[in-house]
Short mmCIF file of C-alpha atoms in Angstrom, two decimals:
data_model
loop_
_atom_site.label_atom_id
_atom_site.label_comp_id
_atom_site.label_asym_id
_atom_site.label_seq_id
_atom_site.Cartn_x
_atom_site.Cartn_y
_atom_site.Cartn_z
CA UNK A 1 -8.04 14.49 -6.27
CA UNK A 2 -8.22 10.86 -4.67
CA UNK A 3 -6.15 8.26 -6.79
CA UNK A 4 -7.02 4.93 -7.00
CA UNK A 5 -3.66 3.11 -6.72
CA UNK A 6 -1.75 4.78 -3.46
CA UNK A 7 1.18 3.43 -1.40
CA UNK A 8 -0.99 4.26 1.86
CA UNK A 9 -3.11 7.37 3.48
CA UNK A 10 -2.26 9.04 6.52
CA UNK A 11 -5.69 11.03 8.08
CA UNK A 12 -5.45 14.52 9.51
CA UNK A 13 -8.36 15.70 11.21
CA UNK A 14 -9.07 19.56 12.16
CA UNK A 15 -12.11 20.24 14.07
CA UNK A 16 -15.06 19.27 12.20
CA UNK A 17 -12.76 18.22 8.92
CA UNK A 18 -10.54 15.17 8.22
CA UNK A 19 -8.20 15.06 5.27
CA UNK A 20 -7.57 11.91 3.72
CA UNK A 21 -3.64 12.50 2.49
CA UNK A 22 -3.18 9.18 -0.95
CA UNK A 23 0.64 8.26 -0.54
CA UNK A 24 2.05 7.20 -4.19
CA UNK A 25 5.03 6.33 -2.85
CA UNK A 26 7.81 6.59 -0.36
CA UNK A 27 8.72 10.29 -1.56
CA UNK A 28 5.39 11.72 -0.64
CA UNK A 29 5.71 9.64 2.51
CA UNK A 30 8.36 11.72 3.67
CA UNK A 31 7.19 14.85 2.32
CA UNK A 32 4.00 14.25 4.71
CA UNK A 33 5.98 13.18 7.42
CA UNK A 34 7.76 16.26 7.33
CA UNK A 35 5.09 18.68 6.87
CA UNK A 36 3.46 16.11 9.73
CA UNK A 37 6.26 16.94 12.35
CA UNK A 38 6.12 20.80 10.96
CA UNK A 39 2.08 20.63 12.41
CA UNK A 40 3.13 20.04 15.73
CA UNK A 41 5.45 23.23 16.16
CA UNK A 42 2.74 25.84 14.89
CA UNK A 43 0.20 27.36 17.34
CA UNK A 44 -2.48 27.35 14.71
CA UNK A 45 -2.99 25.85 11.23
CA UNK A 46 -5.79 26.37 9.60
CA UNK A 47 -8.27 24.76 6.39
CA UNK A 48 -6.42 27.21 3.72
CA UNK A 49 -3.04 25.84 4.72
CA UNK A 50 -3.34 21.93 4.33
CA UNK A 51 -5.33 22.41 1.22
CA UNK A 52 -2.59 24.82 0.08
CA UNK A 53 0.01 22.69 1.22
CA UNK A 54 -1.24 19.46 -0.82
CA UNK A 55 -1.72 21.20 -4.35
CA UNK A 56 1.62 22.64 -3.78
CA UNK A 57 3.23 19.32 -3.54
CA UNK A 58 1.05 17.32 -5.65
CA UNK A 59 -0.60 14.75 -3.11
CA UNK A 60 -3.57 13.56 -3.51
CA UNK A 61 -6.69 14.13 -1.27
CA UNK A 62 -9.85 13.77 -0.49
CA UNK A 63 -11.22 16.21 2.40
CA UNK A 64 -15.03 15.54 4.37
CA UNK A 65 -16.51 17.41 7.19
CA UNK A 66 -17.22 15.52 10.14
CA UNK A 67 -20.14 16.42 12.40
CA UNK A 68 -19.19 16.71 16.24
CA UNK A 69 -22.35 15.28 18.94
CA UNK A 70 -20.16 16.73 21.42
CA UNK A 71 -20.37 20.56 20.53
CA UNK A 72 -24.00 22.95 19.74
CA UNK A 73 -25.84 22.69 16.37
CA UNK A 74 -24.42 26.37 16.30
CA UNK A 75 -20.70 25.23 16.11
CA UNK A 76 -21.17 22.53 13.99
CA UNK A 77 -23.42 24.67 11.45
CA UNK A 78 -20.64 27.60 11.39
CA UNK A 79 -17.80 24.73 10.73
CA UNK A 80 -19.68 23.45 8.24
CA UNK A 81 -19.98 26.71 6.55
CA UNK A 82 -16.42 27.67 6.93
CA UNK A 83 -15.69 23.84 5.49
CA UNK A 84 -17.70 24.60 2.73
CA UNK A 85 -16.34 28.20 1.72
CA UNK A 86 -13.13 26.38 1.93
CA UNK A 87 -13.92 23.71 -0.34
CA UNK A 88 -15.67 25.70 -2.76
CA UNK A 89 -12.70 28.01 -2.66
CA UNK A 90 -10.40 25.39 -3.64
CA UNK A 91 -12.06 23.75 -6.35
CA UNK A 92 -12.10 26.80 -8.35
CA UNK A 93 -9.03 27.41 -7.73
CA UNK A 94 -7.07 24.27 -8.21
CA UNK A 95 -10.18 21.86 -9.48
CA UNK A 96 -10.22 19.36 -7.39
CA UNK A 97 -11.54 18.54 -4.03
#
């Protein structure tokens, strides 16, 4: 759901998955700043909720899963697999991804 012309992109990574939010403009700016400052007061957010929270408001994303040196094979396999339910999940359900 990447768009080619974008104001800006603001990153947020999750273990083993970054988002890559596309900013149109200065409304979606604040709209992720908000749900930005919103991150920092929950205990634990999870895959479902960003993707959720991005169709809902109509910015654009891309998502990848980023392989960690730093934890087992084991981990990284499982995130990967959760990563890819996820994604899979989404695209059917919204197209895109």
């Amino acid at each position: 759901m990447a768009r080619e012309h974008h104001f800006g992109q603001i990153l947020i990574e999750c273990p083993n998955t970054i988002f890559q939010l596309y900013v149109a403009d200065e409304d979606e700016l604040t709209k992720i700043q908000i749900f930005m400052n919103n991150l920092r007061t929950v205990h634990k957010v999870g895959l479902k909720d960003i993707y959720t929270w991005c169709n809902r408001h109509g910015i654009a994303y891309d998502v990848h899963f980023n392989y960690h040196k730093d934890i087992s094979l084991w981990e990284n396999v499982t995130s990967y697999c959760n990563y890819f339910h996820q994604k899979r999940k989404f695209r059917l359900n919204y197209g895109t991804v």
